[in-house]
mmCIF file of C-alpha atoms in Angstrom:
data_model
loop_
_atom_site.group_PDB
_atom_site.id
_atom_site.type_symbol
_atom_site.label_atom_id
_atom_site.label_comp_id
_atom_site.label_asym_id
_atom_site.label_seq_id
_atom_site.Cartn_x
_atom_site.Cartn_y
_atom_site.Cartn_z
ATOM 1 C CA LEU A 1 -41.319 40.630 -22.808
ATOM 2 C CA GLY A 2 -39.950 43.810 -20.681
ATOM 3 C CA ASP A 3 -41.220 46.830 -21.613
ATOM 4 C CA GLU A 4 -38.329 47.724 -23.416
ATOM 5 C CA ALA A 5 -38.601 44.615 -25.857
ATOM 6 C CA ARG A 6 -42.311 45.555 -26.731
ATOM 7 C CA TYR A 7 -41.676 49.155 -27.087
ATOM 8 C CA LEU A 8 -38.519 47.851 -29.601
ATOM 9 C CA GLU A 9 -41.450 45.467 -30.957
ATOM 10 C CA ALA A 10 -43.733 47.929 -31.532
ATOM 11 C CA ILE A 11 -41.317 49.683 -33.226
ATOM 12 C CA ARG A 12 -40.911 47.544 -35.787
ATOM 13 C CA GLU A 13 -44.829 46.373 -36.334
ATOM 14 C CA LEU A 14 -45.168 50.257 -36.840
ATOM 15 C CA GLU A 15 -42.299 49.695 -39.749
ATOM 16 C CA GLU A 16 -43.812 47.165 -41.245
ATOM 17 C CA VAL A 17 -47.194 49.296 -42.220
ATOM 18 C CA VAL A 18 -45.748 52.510 -42.581
ATOM 19 C CA PRO A 19 -44.562 53.703 -45.278
ATOM 20 C CA PRO A 20 -41.273 55.188 -45.749
ATOM 21 C CA GLY A 21 -40.823 58.241 -45.796
ATOM 22 C CA ASP A 22 -43.297 59.674 -43.452
ATOM 23 C CA ALA A 23 -41.968 62.616 -41.367
ATOM 24 C CA ALA A 24 -45.055 61.768 -39.185
ATOM 25 C CA VAL A 25 -43.601 58.583 -37.760
ATOM 26 C CA ALA A 26 -40.075 59.042 -38.203
ATOM 27 C CA LEU A 27 -38.425 60.022 -35.262
ATOM 28 C CA THR A 28 -39.792 56.861 -33.932
ATOM 29 C CA LEU A 29 -38.746 54.780 -35.973
ATOM 30 C CA PHE A 30 -35.662 56.329 -36.200
ATOM 31 C CA ASP A 31 -34.767 55.295 -32.560
ATOM 32 C CA LEU A 32 -35.143 51.740 -34.001
ATOM 33 C CA HIS A 33 -32.838 52.123 -36.384
ATOM 34 C CA PHE A 34 -30.308 54.030 -33.939
ATOM 35 C CA GLN A 35 -30.440 50.770 -31.766
ATOM 36 C CA ARG A 36 -30.287 48.419 -34.628
ATOM 37 C CA GLN A 37 -27.467 50.456 -36.185
ATOM 38 C CA ALA A 38 -28.800 50.873 -39.284
ATOM 39 C CA PHE A 39 -26.945 53.795 -39.653
ATOM 40 C CA ASP A 40 -28.508 54.498 -43.487
ATOM 41 C CA ARG A 41 -31.603 54.051 -42.052
ATOM 42 C CA CYS A 42 -31.331 56.509 -39.319
ATOM 43 C CA LEU A 43 -30.139 59.308 -42.364
ATOM 44 C CA ALA A 44 -33.271 58.516 -44.020
ATOM 45 C CA ASP A 45 -35.504 59.067 -41.533
ATOM 46 C CA LEU A 46 -33.890 62.538 -40.216
ATOM 47 C CA ASP A 47 -34.041 63.611 -43.906
ATOM 48 C CA ALA A 48 -38.262 62.745 -43.964
ATOM 49 C CA ILE A 49 -38.281 64.924 -40.618
ATOM 50 C CA ASP A 50 -35.744 67.526 -42.136
ATOM 51 C CA ALA A 51 -38.362 67.654 -45.303
ATOM 52 C CA VAL A 52 -41.094 68.710 -43.135
ATOM 53 C CA LEU A 53 -39.309 71.086 -40.599
ATOM 54 C CA GLN A 54 -37.044 72.631 -43.750
ATOM 55 C CA GLY A 55 -33.652 72.760 -41.354
ATOM 56 C CA ASP A 56 -33.459 72.056 -38.055
ATOM 57 C CA ALA A 57 -30.244 72.430 -34.990
ATOM 58 C CA PHE A 58 -31.194 69.432 -33.555
ATOM 59 C CA LEU A 59 -31.562 67.483 -37.143
ATOM 60 C CA GLU A 60 -27.572 68.050 -37.766
ATOM 61 C CA ALA A 61 -26.425 67.762 -34.762
ATOM 62 C CA LEU A 62 -27.888 63.656 -34.697
ATOM 63 C CA ARG A 63 -26.346 62.922 -38.343
ATOM 64 C CA GLY A 64 -23.022 64.470 -36.870
ATOM 65 C CA GLN A 65 -23.682 61.932 -33.765
ATOM 66 C CA ILE A 66 -24.674 58.940 -37.152
ATOM 67 C CA GLU A 67 -21.301 59.711 -38.761
ATOM 68 C CA LEU A 68 -19.258 59.686 -35.503
ATOM 69 C CA GLN A 69 -20.898 56.378 -35.119
ATOM 70 C CA ARG A 70 -20.106 55.032 -38.380
ATOM 71 C CA GLY A 71 -16.293 55.876 -37.722
ATOM 72 C CA ARG A 72 -16.249 58.818 -39.466
ATOM 73 C CA PRO A 73 -15.664 61.683 -37.642
ATOM 74 C CA ALA A 74 -14.666 64.098 -40.081
ATOM 75 C CA GLU A 75 -17.858 63.727 -42.112
ATOM 76 C CA GLY A 76 -19.180 64.293 -37.887
ATOM 77 C CA LEU A 77 -17.737 67.106 -37.524
ATOM 78 C CA ARG A 78 -19.199 69.170 -40.812
ATOM 79 C CA PHE A 79 -22.524 69.168 -38.921
ATOM 80 C CA ALA A 80 -20.862 69.937 -35.509
#
């Protein structure tokens, strides 16, 4: 396996053992979910992180990016 494939495999394994909503690993899982285009899971990852940070402009920008990737530009602009 190449470095990227090993990275993705490690994240996939992490996803299997970490309870959903764990903010400590949610950003890493976000990367995996984004690459898989699992956008609902991406938003759940961001919600887990936001529960700890309680508001973050970067997380809002990521939410906007997710909506753009989903083909929902009006929703994406809501986070701009």
